Short mmCIF file of C-alpha atoms in Angstrom, two decimals:
data_model
loop_
_atom_site.label_atom_id
_atom_site.label_comp_id
_atom_site.label_asym_id
_atom_site.label_seq_id
_atom_site.Cartn_x
_atom_site.Cartn_y
_atom_site.Cartn_z
CA MET A 1 -1.06 33.78 -20.78
CA LYS A 2 0.01 36.69 -22.99
CA SER A 3 -1.36 39.77 -21.24
CA ASN A 4 -4.05 41.76 -23.00
CA SER A 5 -4.37 39.28 -25.90
CA ILE A 6 -7.88 38.04 -25.07
CA ALA A 7 -11.18 39.75 -24.27
CA ILE A 8 -14.55 38.82 -22.87
CA VAL A 9 -17.21 39.89 -25.37
CA GLY A 10 -20.20 38.03 -24.00
CA ALA A 11 -21.29 37.68 -20.37
CA ALA A 12 -24.60 36.83 -18.74
CA GLU A 13 -26.20 35.04 -15.85
CA THR A 14 -29.30 32.89 -16.02
CA THR A 15 -32.56 34.74 -16.61
CA GLU A 16 -33.77 33.80 -13.15
CA MET A 17 -31.67 33.42 -10.03
CA GLY A 18 -32.30 31.92 -6.61
CA LEU A 19 -35.05 29.33 -6.61
CA ILE A 20 -35.64 27.89 -10.11
CA PRO A 21 -37.55 24.64 -9.55
CA ASN A 22 -38.78 24.41 -13.15
CA THR A 23 -35.35 24.23 -14.82
CA SER A 24 -32.86 21.38 -14.98
CA GLN A 25 -29.14 21.81 -14.53
CA ILE A 26 -28.26 21.39 -18.22
CA MET A 27 -30.90 23.99 -19.10
CA LEU A 28 -29.37 26.41 -16.60
CA HIS A 29 -26.10 26.06 -18.56
CA ALA A 30 -28.00 26.61 -21.78
CA ASP A 31 -30.07 29.54 -20.48
CA ALA A 32 -26.90 31.34 -19.41
CA ALA A 33 -25.18 30.43 -22.70
CA LEU A 34 -28.10 31.71 -24.79
CA ASN A 35 -28.10 34.96 -22.82
CA ALA A 36 -24.33 35.34 -23.26
CA MET A 37 -24.57 34.65 -27.02
CA ARG A 38 -27.32 37.26 -27.32
CA ASP A 39 -25.13 39.66 -25.34
CA ALA A 40 -22.29 39.10 -27.81
CA GLY A 41 -24.50 38.98 -30.91
CA MET A 42 -23.35 35.44 -31.62
CA LYS A 43 -24.97 32.15 -32.64
CA PRO A 44 -23.87 28.60 -31.73
CA GLY A 45 -22.20 28.37 -35.15
CA ASP A 46 -19.89 31.22 -34.14
CA ILE A 47 -18.58 29.28 -31.13
CA ASP A 48 -15.83 26.68 -31.60
CA GLY A 49 -14.62 26.17 -28.04
CA VAL A 50 -16.57 24.95 -25.00
CA ALA A 51 -15.50 24.80 -21.36
CA CYS A 52 -17.70 23.97 -18.41
CA ALA A 53 -17.82 22.36 -14.97
CA GLY A 54 -20.68 20.49 -13.33
CA GLU A 55 -21.73 19.17 -16.72
CA VAL A 56 -19.23 17.76 -19.24
CA PRO A 57 -18.45 19.79 -22.39
CA THR A 58 -19.89 16.98 -24.52
CA ALA A 59 -23.33 17.51 -22.98
CA VAL A 60 -23.25 21.31 -23.16
CA ALA A 61 -21.90 21.43 -26.73
CA HIS A 62 -24.45 18.95 -28.04
CA TYR A 63 -27.37 20.53 -26.17
CA LEU A 64 -26.52 23.93 -27.68
CA GLY A 65 -25.68 22.64 -31.16
CA ILE A 66 -22.04 23.66 -31.04
CA VAL A 67 -19.32 21.81 -33.00
CA PRO A 68 -16.15 22.53 -31.01
CA THR A 69 -12.54 22.16 -32.08
CA TRP A 70 -11.48 22.58 -28.43
CA VAL A 71 -13.05 21.56 -25.13
CA ASP A 72 -12.03 21.87 -21.49
CA GLY A 73 -13.82 19.95 -18.75
CA THR A 74 -11.55 21.07 -15.91
CA SER A 75 -13.72 20.57 -12.83
CA VAL A 76 -11.87 21.42 -9.65
CA GLY A 77 -14.73 23.16 -7.87
CA GLY A 78 -15.98 26.72 -7.85
CA CYS A 79 -12.85 28.28 -9.34
CA SER A 80 -13.04 26.05 -12.43
CA PHE A 81 -14.36 28.98 -14.47
CA MET A 82 -11.37 31.21 -13.65
CA ILE A 83 -9.18 28.34 -14.78
CA HIS A 84 -11.30 27.91 -17.94
CA VAL A 85 -10.65 31.58 -18.78
CA ARG A 86 -6.94 30.94 -18.45
CA HIS A 87 -7.01 27.78 -20.56
CA ALA A 88 -9.26 29.40 -23.16
CA ALA A 89 -6.85 32.31 -23.51
CA ALA A 90 -4.01 29.90 -24.18
CA ALA A 91 -6.12 27.90 -26.63
CA ILE A 92 -7.20 30.96 -28.63
CA ASN A 93 -3.65 32.29 -28.74
CA GLU A 94 -2.43 28.90 -29.94
CA GLY A 95 -5.06 28.85 -32.70
CA LEU A 96 -6.91 25.81 -31.35
CA CYS A 97 -10.20 27.68 -31.54
CA SER A 98 -11.37 31.28 -31.97
CA ALA A 99 -14.42 31.82 -29.73
CA VAL A 100 -14.81 30.04 -26.41
CA LEU A 101 -18.04 29.65 -24.47
CA ILE A 102 -17.62 28.96 -20.74
CA THR A 103 -20.77 27.84 -18.93
CA HIS A 104 -21.92 27.20 -15.40
CA GLY A 105 -25.35 26.03 -14.32
CA GLU A 106 -26.26 24.42 -11.06
CA SER A 107 -29.55 23.41 -9.56
CA GLY A 108 -27.92 23.72 -6.17
CA ARG A 109 -31.12 24.16 -4.18
CA SER A 110 -33.85 22.54 -6.28
CA ARG A 111 -31.61 19.64 -7.45
CA VAL A 112 -33.43 19.31 -10.79
CA GLY A 113 -31.42 17.16 -13.19
CA ALA A 114 -28.43 17.68 -10.91
CA GLY A 115 -25.76 15.03 -10.76
CA GLN A 116 -24.23 13.73 -7.59
CA TYR A 117 -21.07 15.38 -6.37
CA ARG A 118 -18.23 13.16 -7.41
CA GLY A 119 -15.89 11.90 -4.79
CA GLY A 120 -13.59 8.98 -4.51
CA GLY A 121 -15.96 7.15 -2.20
CA ARG A 122 -14.93 5.31 0.91
CA SER A 123 -11.71 3.96 -0.63
CA SER A 124 -10.38 7.40 -1.60
CA LEU A 125 -7.86 8.95 0.77
CA ALA A 126 -10.48 11.48 1.89
CA GLY A 127 -12.97 8.67 2.32
CA GLN A 128 -10.56 6.70 4.48
CA PHE A 129 -8.95 9.45 6.51
CA GLU A 130 -11.61 12.20 6.77
CA GLY A 131 -14.94 10.52 6.01
CA PRO A 132 -15.15 8.45 9.23
CA TYR A 133 -15.00 11.50 11.51
CA GLY A 134 -18.50 12.86 10.93
CA VAL A 135 -17.73 15.36 8.20
CA MET A 136 -20.90 16.74 6.63
CA GLY A 137 -19.78 18.69 3.60
CA PRO A 138 -18.30 22.18 3.39
CA THR A 139 -19.89 23.66 6.53
CA SER A 140 -18.02 21.15 8.68
CA MET A 141 -14.77 21.03 6.68
CA PHE A 142 -14.03 24.31 4.90
CA THR A 143 -14.37 25.95 8.31
CA ILE A 144 -11.84 23.78 10.18
CA PRO A 145 -8.75 25.93 9.50
CA PHE A 146 -10.23 29.10 10.96
CA LEU A 147 -9.62 28.58 14.70
CA ARG A 148 -5.93 28.13 13.86
CA TYR A 149 -6.03 31.29 11.71
CA MET A 150 -7.57 33.16 14.66
CA LYS A 151 -4.91 31.97 17.09
CA GLU A 152 -2.03 32.80 14.74
CA THR A 153 -3.34 36.25 13.76
CA GLY A 154 -5.36 37.53 16.72
CA THR A 155 -8.42 37.78 14.50
CA THR A 156 -11.70 37.67 16.46
CA LEU A 157 -15.19 36.28 15.99
CA GLU A 158 -16.37 39.90 15.59
CA HIS A 159 -14.02 40.29 12.63
CA LEU A 160 -15.58 37.18 11.10
CA ALA A 161 -19.15 38.35 11.67
CA ASN A 162 -18.32 41.77 10.25
CA VAL A 163 -17.51 40.24 6.86
CA ALA A 164 -21.14 39.19 6.52
CA VAL A 165 -22.34 42.63 7.64
CA VAL A 166 -20.26 44.54 5.08
CA GLN A 167 -21.22 42.24 2.24
CA ARG A 168 -24.89 42.60 3.12
CA GLU A 169 -24.47 46.36 2.67
CA TRP A 170 -23.30 45.72 -0.88
CA ALA A 171 -26.17 43.29 -1.48
CA GLY A 172 -28.57 46.04 -0.44
CA LEU A 173 -27.62 47.89 -3.63
CA ASN A 174 -28.24 44.84 -5.83
CA PRO A 175 -31.84 44.08 -6.89
CA ARG A 176 -30.88 40.50 -7.83
CA ALA A 177 -29.32 39.69 -4.45
CA THR A 178 -31.06 36.97 -2.46
CA HIS A 179 -30.76 38.82 0.88
CA ARG A 180 -30.80 42.63 0.93
CA GLU A 181 -31.98 43.70 4.40
CA PRO A 182 -29.18 45.15 6.58
CA ILE A 183 -27.73 43.02 9.39
CA SER A 184 -25.50 43.85 12.37
CA VAL A 185 -22.57 42.02 13.94
CA ASP A 186 -24.94 41.05 16.77
CA ASP A 187 -27.43 39.64 14.26
CA VAL A 188 -24.70 37.47 12.80
CA MET A 189 -23.36 36.33 16.16
CA ASN A 190 -26.86 35.55 17.41
CA SER A 191 -27.79 33.58 14.32
CA ARG A 192 -27.88 29.79 14.46
CA MET A 193 -24.54 28.08 15.05
CA ILE A 194 -23.75 25.66 12.22
CA ALA A 195 -20.21 24.54 13.02
CA TYR A 196 -18.50 26.46 15.82
CA PRO A 197 -17.29 29.13 15.33
CA PHE A 198 -19.41 29.63 12.18
CA HIS A 199 -23.00 30.90 12.32
CA ILE A 200 -25.46 30.46 9.50
CA LEU A 201 -25.01 34.08 8.37
CA GLU A 202 -21.30 33.33 7.91
CA CYS A 203 -22.09 30.45 5.53
CA CYS A 204 -22.93 30.89 1.86
CA LEU A 205 -26.41 30.57 0.42
CA VAL A 206 -27.58 27.51 -1.48
CA THR A 207 -29.43 28.58 -4.62
CA ASP A 208 -30.06 27.76 -8.29
CA GLY A 209 -28.55 29.64 -11.19
CA GLY A 210 -25.85 29.86 -13.80
CA GLY A 211 -23.66 32.08 -15.89
CA ALA A 212 -21.71 32.10 -19.13
CA LEU A 213 -18.82 33.96 -20.73
CA ILE A 214 -17.62 34.25 -24.32
CA LEU A 215 -13.96 34.96 -25.08
CA VAL A 216 -12.26 35.92 -28.35
CA SER A 217 -8.90 37.43 -29.28
CA ALA A 218 -8.45 41.07 -28.26
CA GLU A 219 -8.00 42.11 -31.89
CA ARG A 220 -11.53 40.91 -32.74
CA ALA A 221 -13.09 42.25 -29.55
CA LYS A 222 -14.14 45.66 -30.86
CA ASP A 223 -16.33 43.99 -33.52
CA PHE A 224 -18.84 42.94 -30.86
CA PRO A 225 -21.65 45.06 -29.41
CA GLN A 226 -20.46 45.22 -25.80
CA LYS A 227 -17.51 47.10 -24.40
CA PRO A 228 -14.66 44.55 -24.39
CA VAL A 229 -13.23 43.41 -21.08
CA TYR A 230 -9.59 42.48 -21.54
CA ILE A 231 -7.77 39.75 -19.67
CA LEU A 232 -4.55 41.12 -18.20
CA GLY A 233 -3.38 38.10 -16.26
CA THR A 234 -4.44 34.73 -14.92
CA GLY A 235 -3.32 32.18 -12.39
CA GLU A 236 -4.25 28.72 -11.21
CA SER A 237 -3.07 26.11 -8.75
CA VAL A 238 -4.21 23.19 -6.63
CA GLU A 239 -3.13 22.03 -3.20
CA SER A 240 -4.82 19.04 -1.53
CA PRO A 241 -8.20 17.36 -1.93
CA MET A 242 -8.22 16.92 1.86
CA VAL A 243 -8.56 20.03 4.02
CA SER A 244 -6.69 18.24 6.80
CA GLN A 245 -3.62 18.03 4.57
CA MET A 246 -3.29 21.74 3.74
CA ASP A 247 0.27 22.88 4.28
CA ARG A 248 -0.75 25.64 6.71
CA PHE A 249 -4.14 26.61 8.10
CA GLU A 250 -3.56 30.35 8.29
CA SER A 251 -2.83 30.72 4.58
CA SER A 252 -3.72 29.00 1.31
CA ARG A 253 -0.82 27.87 -0.84
CA ALA A 254 -3.10 27.56 -3.87
CA PHE A 255 -4.28 31.17 -3.38
CA LYS A 256 -0.70 32.41 -3.22
CA VAL A 257 0.54 30.50 -6.25
CA SER A 258 -2.48 31.45 -8.36
CA GLY A 259 -2.49 35.09 -7.26
CA ASN A 260 1.24 35.59 -7.74
CA LYS A 261 1.05 34.11 -11.23
CA ALA A 262 -1.83 36.39 -12.19
CA PHE A 263 -0.06 39.52 -10.93
CA GLU A 264 3.13 38.46 -12.70
CA GLU A 265 1.31 37.98 -16.00
CA ALA A 266 -0.61 41.24 -15.69
CA GLY A 267 2.42 43.27 -14.67
CA ILE A 268 0.35 45.44 -12.35
CA LYS A 269 0.75 46.59 -8.75
CA HIS A 270 -1.77 46.11 -5.97
CA ALA A 271 -2.41 49.86 -5.91
CA ASP A 272 -3.63 49.60 -9.52
CA VAL A 273 -6.55 47.37 -8.54
CA ASP A 274 -9.90 49.16 -8.25
CA HIS A 275 -12.22 46.25 -7.54
CA LEU A 276 -11.83 42.76 -6.11
CA MET A 277 -14.01 39.67 -5.97
CA ILE A 278 -12.96 36.97 -3.50
CA TYR A 279 -15.01 33.78 -3.59
CA ASP A 280 -16.68 33.76 -0.17
CA ALA A 281 -18.09 30.32 0.46
CA PHE A 282 -17.69 31.21 4.15
CA ALA A 283 -16.93 34.49 5.87
CA HIS A 284 -13.25 33.66 6.49
CA LEU A 285 -12.42 33.38 2.78
CA PRO A 286 -11.98 37.15 2.25
CA PHE A 287 -9.29 37.14 4.98
CA TYR A 288 -7.31 34.49 3.15
CA GLY A 289 -7.93 36.17 -0.21
CA LEU A 290 -6.84 39.64 0.90
CA GLU A 291 -3.72 38.30 2.60
CA ASP A 292 -2.64 35.58 0.18
CA LEU A 293 -3.13 37.87 -2.82
CA GLY A 294 -0.97 40.45 -1.05
CA PHE A 295 -3.51 43.21 -0.40
CA CYS A 296 -3.00 42.86 3.36
CA LYS A 297 -0.16 41.60 5.51
CA PRO A 298 -0.78 38.28 7.28
CA GLY A 299 -3.36 38.75 10.02
CA GLU A 300 -4.42 42.26 8.99
CA ALA A 301 -7.43 41.47 6.80
CA GLY A 302 -9.91 41.44 9.70
CA ASP A 303 -9.03 45.00 10.66
CA PHE A 304 -8.83 46.05 7.00
CA ILE A 305 -12.46 45.02 6.53
CA MET A 306 -13.50 46.39 9.95
CA GLU A 307 -12.03 49.78 8.93
CA ARG A 308 -14.42 49.72 5.93
CA ASN A 309 -11.72 49.59 3.25
CA THR A 310 -13.73 46.94 1.35
CA ALA A 311 -17.14 48.50 2.05
CA ILE A 312 -19.18 51.02 0.09
CA GLY A 313 -16.97 54.09 -0.33
CA GLY A 314 -13.82 52.17 0.72
CA LYS A 315 -10.55 52.22 -1.18
CA LEU A 316 -10.79 48.57 -2.29
CA PRO A 317 -14.42 47.53 -2.86
CA VAL A 318 -14.71 43.75 -2.39
CA ASN A 319 -17.58 41.42 -3.30
CA THR A 320 -19.77 44.23 -4.59
CA ASN A 321 -22.58 41.91 -5.68
CA GLY A 322 -23.08 40.81 -2.05
CA GLY A 323 -20.98 37.68 -2.49
CA GLY A 324 -21.82 34.08 -1.86
CA LEU A 325 -23.03 35.11 1.58
CA SER A 326 -25.80 37.43 0.32
CA TYR A 327 -26.02 37.45 -3.49
CA MET A 328 -26.26 33.81 -4.49
CA HIS A 329 -24.27 30.58 -4.30
CA SER A 330 -25.32 27.66 -6.43
CA GLY A 331 -22.38 25.48 -5.42
CA MET A 332 -19.66 26.61 -7.82
CA TYR A 333 -19.82 30.35 -7.28
CA GLY A 334 -16.72 31.40 -9.24
CA MET A 335 -18.77 32.18 -12.33
CA TYR A 336 -20.75 34.84 -10.45
CA ALA A 337 -17.58 36.51 -9.18
CA LEU A 338 -16.40 36.72 -12.80
CA GLN A 339 -19.78 38.09 -13.92
CA GLU A 340 -19.58 40.87 -11.33
CA SER A 341 -16.03 41.74 -12.41
CA VAL A 342 -17.23 41.96 -16.02
CA ARG A 343 -20.18 44.18 -15.02
CA GLN A 344 -17.84 46.47 -13.08
CA MET A 345 -15.48 46.72 -16.04
CA ARG A 346 -18.37 47.42 -18.41
CA GLY A 347 -19.62 50.07 -15.99
CA VAL A 348 -23.05 48.47 -15.58
CA ALA A 349 -22.92 46.92 -12.08
CA PRO A 350 -25.81 47.75 -9.73
CA ALA A 351 -23.21 48.86 -7.17
CA GLN A 352 -20.87 50.38 -9.73
CA VAL A 353 -17.39 51.39 -8.54
CA LYS A 354 -16.80 54.76 -10.15
CA ASP A 355 -14.06 54.86 -12.79
CA ALA A 356 -12.93 51.31 -12.01
CA LYS A 357 -10.38 50.18 -14.57
CA ILE A 358 -8.90 46.97 -13.13
CA SER A 359 -10.80 44.19 -11.39
CA ILE A 360 -9.68 40.84 -9.99
CA ALA A 361 -11.89 37.77 -9.65
CA HIS A 362 -10.29 35.25 -7.32
CA GLY A 363 -11.80 31.82 -6.85
CA VAL A 364 -11.46 28.81 -4.60
CA GLY A 365 -12.26 25.22 -5.49
CA GLY A 366 -13.16 22.48 -3.06
CA MET A 367 -12.07 23.36 0.46
CA PHE A 368 -8.89 25.36 -0.19
CA ALA A 369 -8.16 22.55 -2.67
CA ALA A 370 -7.84 24.66 -5.81
CA SER A 371 -7.65 28.26 -6.89
CA GLY A 372 -7.99 30.41 -10.00
CA THR A 373 -7.40 34.13 -10.46
CA VAL A 374 -8.34 36.41 -13.37
CA ILE A 375 -7.29 40.06 -13.69
CA LEU A 376 -9.58 42.03 -15.98
CA SER A 377 -9.64 45.55 -17.38
CA ASN A 378 -11.72 47.82 -19.58
CA GLN A 379 -8.50 49.41 -20.82
CA GLU A 380 -6.14 48.18 -23.51
CA PHE A 381 -2.65 48.19 -22.05
CA MET B 1 -17.47 7.94 21.01
CA ALA B 2 -19.59 7.86 17.92
CA ASP B 3 -22.03 5.10 17.03
CA GLN B 4 -19.60 3.80 14.48
CA SER B 5 -22.14 1.62 12.69
CA LYS B 6 -23.59 4.85 11.31
CA LEU B 7 -20.32 6.20 9.95
CA PRO B 8 -19.08 5.76 6.37
CA LEU B 9 -16.27 3.35 7.14
CA PRO B 10 -12.99 3.36 5.28
CA VAL B 11 -12.34 0.82 2.55
CA PRO B 12 -8.58 0.14 2.54
CA THR B 13 -6.64 0.00 -0.70
CA PRO B 14 -3.42 -1.94 -1.30
CA GLU B 15 -1.44 1.20 -0.50
CA THR B 16 -3.21 1.90 2.80
CA GLN B 17 -3.84 -1.63 4.11
CA HIS B 18 -0.83 -1.52 6.46
CA PHE B 19 -2.30 1.52 8.22
CA TRP B 20 -5.57 -0.25 8.94
CA ASP B 21 -3.74 -3.45 9.91
CA GLY B 22 -1.86 -1.27 12.39
CA THR B 23 -4.87 0.35 14.00
CA ARG B 24 -6.38 -3.10 14.47
CA GLU B 25 -3.35 -3.79 16.68
CA ASN B 26 -3.80 -0.41 18.41
CA GLN B 27 -0.80 1.06 16.60
CA LEU B 28 -0.66 4.30 14.64
CA LEU B 29 1.62 3.70 11.67
CA LEU B 30 3.22 6.36 9.53
CA GLN B 31 5.74 6.13 6.73
CA SER B 32 9.22 7.57 6.59
CA CYS B 33 11.55 8.00 3.64
CA ASP B 34 14.75 5.94 3.81
CA GLY B 35 16.50 8.62 1.77
CA CYS B 36 15.44 12.07 2.94
CA GLN B 37 13.93 10.94 6.28
CA LYS B 38 10.64 12.75 5.62
CA THR B 39 7.78 11.28 7.69
CA TYR B 40 4.44 11.60 5.95
CA PHE B 41 0.73 10.81 5.93
CA PRO B 42 -1.65 9.72 4.40
CA PRO B 43 -0.02 6.49 3.24
CA ARG B 44 1.51 6.01 -0.19
CA PRO B 45 4.37 3.72 -1.26
CA PHE B 46 6.73 6.55 -2.16
CA CYS B 47 8.05 9.71 -0.54
CA PRO B 48 6.07 12.86 -1.45
CA ALA B 49 9.12 15.00 -0.71
CA CYS B 50 11.74 13.29 -2.90
CA ALA B 51 9.80 10.62 -4.87
CA SER B 52 11.90 7.75 -3.51
CA ARG B 53 10.14 4.39 -3.49
CA SER B 54 12.35 3.29 -0.63
CA VAL B 55 10.20 4.02 2.40
CA SER B 56 9.65 2.35 5.76
CA ILE B 57 6.65 1.96 7.98
CA ILE B 58 7.23 3.45 11.42
CA LYS B 59 5.17 3.39 14.58
CA ALA B 60 4.08 6.83 15.71
CA SER B 61 4.46 7.80 19.36
CA GLY B 62 0.77 8.64 19.50
CA ASN B 63 1.57 12.06 20.96
CA ALA B 64 -0.08 14.98 19.22
CA THR B 65 -1.37 18.51 19.74
CA LEU B 66 -4.68 20.05 18.75
CA TYR B 67 -4.12 22.07 15.56
CA SER B 68 -7.67 23.23 14.72
CA TYR B 69 -11.28 22.09 14.77
CA VAL B 70 -14.95 22.91 14.41
CA ILE B 71 -17.81 21.76 16.61
CA ASN B 72 -20.42 20.55 14.18
CA GLN B 73 -23.94 21.43 15.34
CA ARG B 74 -25.91 19.68 12.60
CA ALA B 75 -27.46 16.36 13.56
CA HIS B 76 -25.40 13.35 12.50
CA PRO B 77 -26.81 9.84 13.03
CA ALA B 78 -23.54 8.61 14.51
CA PHE B 79 -23.15 11.38 17.10
CA ASP B 80 -25.14 12.36 20.15
CA GLY B 81 -25.25 16.17 19.99
CA PRO B 82 -22.57 18.58 18.78
CA TYR B 83 -19.17 17.03 18.15
CA ALA B 84 -15.72 18.26 17.29
CA ILE B 85 -14.11 17.43 13.97
CA ALA B 86 -10.44 18.10 14.61
CA VAL B 87 -7.09 18.15 12.89
CA VAL B 88 -4.16 17.19 15.08
CA SER B 89 -0.41 17.64 14.61
CA LEU B 90 1.44 14.42 15.30
CA GLU B 91 4.74 14.56 17.15
CA GLU B 92 6.40 13.19 14.01
CA GLY B 93 5.14 16.10 11.88
CA PRO B 94 2.16 14.98 9.80
CA ARG B 95 -1.38 16.12 10.57
CA MET B 96 -4.52 14.02 10.50
CA MET B 97 -8.24 14.49 10.93
CA THR B 98 -9.87 12.84 13.92
CA ASN B 99 -12.42 13.23 16.70
CA ILE B 100 -11.41 14.23 20.23
CA VAL B 101 -12.86 11.68 22.63
CA ASN B 102 -13.10 11.52 26.43
CA SER B 103 -13.54 15.30 26.51
CA PRO B 104 -16.45 17.72 26.56
CA GLN B 105 -17.11 18.91 23.02
CA THR B 106 -16.84 22.59 23.93
CA PRO B 107 -14.51 25.49 23.08
CA GLU B 108 -13.59 25.69 26.78
CA ALA B 109 -12.41 22.08 26.90
CA LEU B 110 -10.82 22.05 23.47
CA VAL B 111 -7.93 24.50 23.51
CA LEU B 112 -5.62 24.77 20.53
CA ASP B 113 -2.19 23.22 21.05
CA MET B 114 -3.36 21.14 24.02
CA PRO B 115 -1.50 17.81 24.27
CA LEU B 116 -3.36 14.75 23.03
CA LYS B 117 -2.65 11.08 22.75
CA VAL B 118 -3.96 8.50 20.34
CA CYS B 119 -6.57 5.94 21.33
CA PHE B 120 -8.45 3.42 19.26
CA GLY B 121 -12.08 2.61 18.59
CA LYS B 122 -12.76 -0.86 17.20
CA VAL B 123 -15.64 -0.89 14.74
CA ASP B 124 -15.55 -4.46 13.43
CA GLU B 125 -13.07 -7.20 12.59
CA ASN B 126 -11.54 -5.14 9.82
CA ILE B 127 -11.65 -1.52 10.89
CA THR B 128 -10.41 0.21 14.02
CA LEU B 129 -10.44 4.00 13.88
CA PRO B 130 -7.72 6.13 15.49
CA TYR B 131 -9.02 8.86 17.80
CA PHE B 132 -7.31 11.30 20.11
CA GLU B 133 -7.98 12.20 23.75
CA PRO B 134 -6.56 14.80 26.12
CA ALA B 135 -3.14 13.67 27.35
CA GLY B 136 -3.78 15.18 30.76
CA ASP B 137 -0.84 15.07 33.13
CA GLU B 138 0.85 12.18 31.44
CA LEU B 139 3.00 14.40 29.24
#
């Protein structure tokens, strides 16, 4: 995308978060969308572009009374919303639409009006060549690469547990976080084993919730009530729908391609970044994110986090809302990473990073299957 | 070995049928490009490296090493207690998911890069699943 040409002028999460048994999935999309429109001072008639994942844009647009001239139903997992931002920027710059609403809503825990996860079934390649081996969703699959990562990098189980500890410290500052009480490395390592070497405190939460964003051209952005958050750069990529077929297990190709593209578009250096969100479906994801985005050399992320560089007061605050491990995780968490980046850039985050000017929200989709990266700023460059 | 009647069994497609015909004969079949010589998996009737449609089915040696795994602790109807879900590196290059059989399902017994060899578990007349077991002293 053209750097600095697009801004986020509306951003909100669902009114409630966590356990929302009285709200269906489509209404979670709508609740977040209504909150984002109120945030931006807009009505459905002001929106002419709709992007979403989990529901199809047809359903969301009709439910909200929007008549779009552009839709995007890209649904490649939890980073779909980062990719929607990228596609929306291109669409607005091309004149296909002028104001894009991106929604996420997921009744991940309560399963009210929630569709089934789509898969290819038993005749898909994953169904034929992974399904028969006792896989039971992300806890037993997303985690498979990590023993190889450990062997190649010398990273330890203490490094892994420490990720959950540091993120819980951030969650302690966030009134909306699901879990806020402090935990220790021992607490994590003594918690229930889910899929060796991963304990339950190293696995993301399963909750209900949603979020929405509204994007317009940067030139219009100052006409809205909130401080604009500009998009400096974006990236996206996909690798394989089967975790067993990743090119390497100690690095994500999709992360690298997406991250490099975003940095290239933004024209910034790593030292310019004040705040970073890395989608943490499991505690090993921040290692891959920090290394594949180039903030750490291969194998150094465990120590980088252990040395408190990403913690409160550290030089690169990461996952300041508490992350998928402690804040919330409805299934496609990328929207919440974006929301926290927007709050940090607006200066209104519960755990606000002082004087932060550039934030990155980096997402994963599926099990290292897809990736999307958005670089945001409160400054016009 | 798992109680295979409680597993979601593969449904072959025209492009993968040869693989499942092979396992029924206790053979692990891969494909290799006639042009660039790339050996690949899972099956498809063209080379993912150079897009050639001229590819041949080859019989794998069955030798592999343990690339990575988890030991799933959640109850699964087909397994008796915790079980490893593994990815192995075949001698020919490709990797595949599998279970490690004839071995304790423990971190002590399952050491990365240990040598493995293929074995086969017949489910029914149509489907035989490839598994891997420690190669022991045979290598």
